[in-house]
CSV table of C-alpha atoms in Angstrom, one decimal:
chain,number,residue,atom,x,y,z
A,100,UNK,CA,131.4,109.8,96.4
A,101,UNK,CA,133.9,108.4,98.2
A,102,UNK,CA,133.2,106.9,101.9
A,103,UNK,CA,135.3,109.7,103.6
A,104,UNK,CA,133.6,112.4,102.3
A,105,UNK,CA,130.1,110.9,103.2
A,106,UNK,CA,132.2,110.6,107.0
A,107,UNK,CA,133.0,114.1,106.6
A,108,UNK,CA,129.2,115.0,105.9
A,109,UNK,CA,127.9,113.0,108.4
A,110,UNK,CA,129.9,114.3,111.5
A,111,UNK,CA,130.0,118.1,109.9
A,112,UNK,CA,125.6,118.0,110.2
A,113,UNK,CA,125.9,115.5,113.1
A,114,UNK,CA,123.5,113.4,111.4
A,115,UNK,CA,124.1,109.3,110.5
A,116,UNK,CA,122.7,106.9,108.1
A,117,UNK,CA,120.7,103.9,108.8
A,118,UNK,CA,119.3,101.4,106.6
A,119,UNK,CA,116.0,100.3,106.8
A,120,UNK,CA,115.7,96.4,106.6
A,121,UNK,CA,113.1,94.5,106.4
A,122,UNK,CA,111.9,90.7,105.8
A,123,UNK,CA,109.6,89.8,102.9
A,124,UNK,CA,107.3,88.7,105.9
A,125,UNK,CA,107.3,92.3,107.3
A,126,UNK,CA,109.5,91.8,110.2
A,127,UNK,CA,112.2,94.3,110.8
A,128,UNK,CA,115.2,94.9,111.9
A,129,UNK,CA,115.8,96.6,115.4
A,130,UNK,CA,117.0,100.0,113.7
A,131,UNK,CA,114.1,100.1,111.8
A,132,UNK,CA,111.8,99.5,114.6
A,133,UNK,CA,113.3,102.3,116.5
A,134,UNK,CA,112.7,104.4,113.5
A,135,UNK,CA,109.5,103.7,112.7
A,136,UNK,CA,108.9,104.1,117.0
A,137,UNK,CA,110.0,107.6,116.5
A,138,UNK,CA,108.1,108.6,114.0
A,139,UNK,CA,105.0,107.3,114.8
A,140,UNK,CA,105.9,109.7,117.7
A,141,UNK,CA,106.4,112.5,116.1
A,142,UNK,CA,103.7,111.9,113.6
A,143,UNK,CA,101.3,111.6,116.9
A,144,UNK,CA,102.5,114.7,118.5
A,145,UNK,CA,102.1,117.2,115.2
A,146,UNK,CA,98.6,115.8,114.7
A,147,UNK,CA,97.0,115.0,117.8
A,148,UNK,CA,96.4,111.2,117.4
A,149,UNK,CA,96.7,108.5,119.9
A,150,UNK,CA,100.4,106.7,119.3
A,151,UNK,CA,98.8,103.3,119.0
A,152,UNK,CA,96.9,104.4,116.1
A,153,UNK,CA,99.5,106.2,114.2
A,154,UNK,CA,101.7,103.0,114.8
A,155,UNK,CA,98.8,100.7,113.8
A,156,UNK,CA,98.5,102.6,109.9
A,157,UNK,CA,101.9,102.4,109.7
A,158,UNK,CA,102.3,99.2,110.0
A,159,UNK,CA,99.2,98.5,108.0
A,160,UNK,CA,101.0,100.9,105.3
A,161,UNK,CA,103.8,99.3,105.2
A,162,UNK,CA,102.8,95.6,105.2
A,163,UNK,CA,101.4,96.6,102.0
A,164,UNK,CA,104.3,97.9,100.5
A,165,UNK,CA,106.2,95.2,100.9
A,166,UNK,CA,103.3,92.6,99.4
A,167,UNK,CA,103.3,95.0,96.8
A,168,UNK,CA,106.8,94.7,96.0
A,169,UNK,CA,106.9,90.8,96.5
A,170,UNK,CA,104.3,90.6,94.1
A,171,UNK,CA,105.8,92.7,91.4
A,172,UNK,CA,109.2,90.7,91.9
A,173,UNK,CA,107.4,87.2,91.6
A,174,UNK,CA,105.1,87.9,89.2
A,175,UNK,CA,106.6,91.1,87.3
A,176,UNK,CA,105.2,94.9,86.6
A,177,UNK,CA,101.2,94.5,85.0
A,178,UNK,CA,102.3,97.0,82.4
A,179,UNK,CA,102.8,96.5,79.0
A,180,UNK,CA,105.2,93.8,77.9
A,181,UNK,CA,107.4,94.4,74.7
A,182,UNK,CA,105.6,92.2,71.7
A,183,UNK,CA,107.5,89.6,70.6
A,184,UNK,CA,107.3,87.8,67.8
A,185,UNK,CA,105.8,84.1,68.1
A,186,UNK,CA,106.9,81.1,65.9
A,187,UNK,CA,104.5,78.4,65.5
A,188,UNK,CA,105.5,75.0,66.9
A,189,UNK,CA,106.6,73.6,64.1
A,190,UNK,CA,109.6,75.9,63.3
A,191,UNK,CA,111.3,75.4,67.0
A,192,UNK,CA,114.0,72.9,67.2
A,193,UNK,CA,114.7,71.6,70.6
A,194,UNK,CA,117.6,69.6,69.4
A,195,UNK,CA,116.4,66.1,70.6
A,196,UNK,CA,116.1,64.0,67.7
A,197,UNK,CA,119.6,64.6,64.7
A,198,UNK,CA,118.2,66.8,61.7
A,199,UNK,CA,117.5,64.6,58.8
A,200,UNK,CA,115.4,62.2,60.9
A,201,UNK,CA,111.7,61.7,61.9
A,202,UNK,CA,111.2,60.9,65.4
A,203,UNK,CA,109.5,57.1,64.3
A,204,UNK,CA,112.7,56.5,62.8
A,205,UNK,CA,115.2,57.2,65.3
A,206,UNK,CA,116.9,54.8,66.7
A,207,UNK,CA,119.7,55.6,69.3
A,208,UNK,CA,122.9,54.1,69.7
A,209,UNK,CA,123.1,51.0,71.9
A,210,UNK,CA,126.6,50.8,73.9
């Protein structure tokens, strides 16, 4: 959709969007702070926890997340790669010494 009719939404339901950023570290950026301020608020309020608390597995939650999802994009998904076929040694060609010749009896150019 285009950006005017996401405008047009936003004013018509008086609501606004707001991008959550974080750091790989699991800093954040002051909109997301605020957001995850009022939540733990509201989360506190509905189930008759102490703010701190709420705050504290949030944070916990969410610092896993993210080493979760730094892991995954270092190290890739654990499920199961597609097989690919492997050629032994001896059939790969790295293009170092011309075809034709051993490597003992290659001799390169001098200039």
């Amino acid at each position: 959709l285009p950006f005017s009719i996401y405008l047009i939404l936003f004013i018509s339901k008086k609501s606004s969007f707001t991008p959550l950023v974080y750091t790989t570290s699991g800093g954040m950026a002051p909109m997301a702070k605020a957001f995850h301020r009022r939540v733990a608020e509201l989360v506190s309020e509905k189930r008759s926890e102490e703010y701190k608390d709420v705050m504290s597995m949030m944070r916990t939650k969410l610092s896993f997340a993210l080493l979760k999802s730094v892991l995954v994009s270092v190290r890739g998904s654990r499920g199961k790669s597609p097989r690919v076929a492997e050629l032994p040694l001896s059939c790969l060609s790295f293009n170092l010494v011309p075809k034709g010749l051993t490597y003992n009896s290659f001799v390169p150019n001098k200039p």
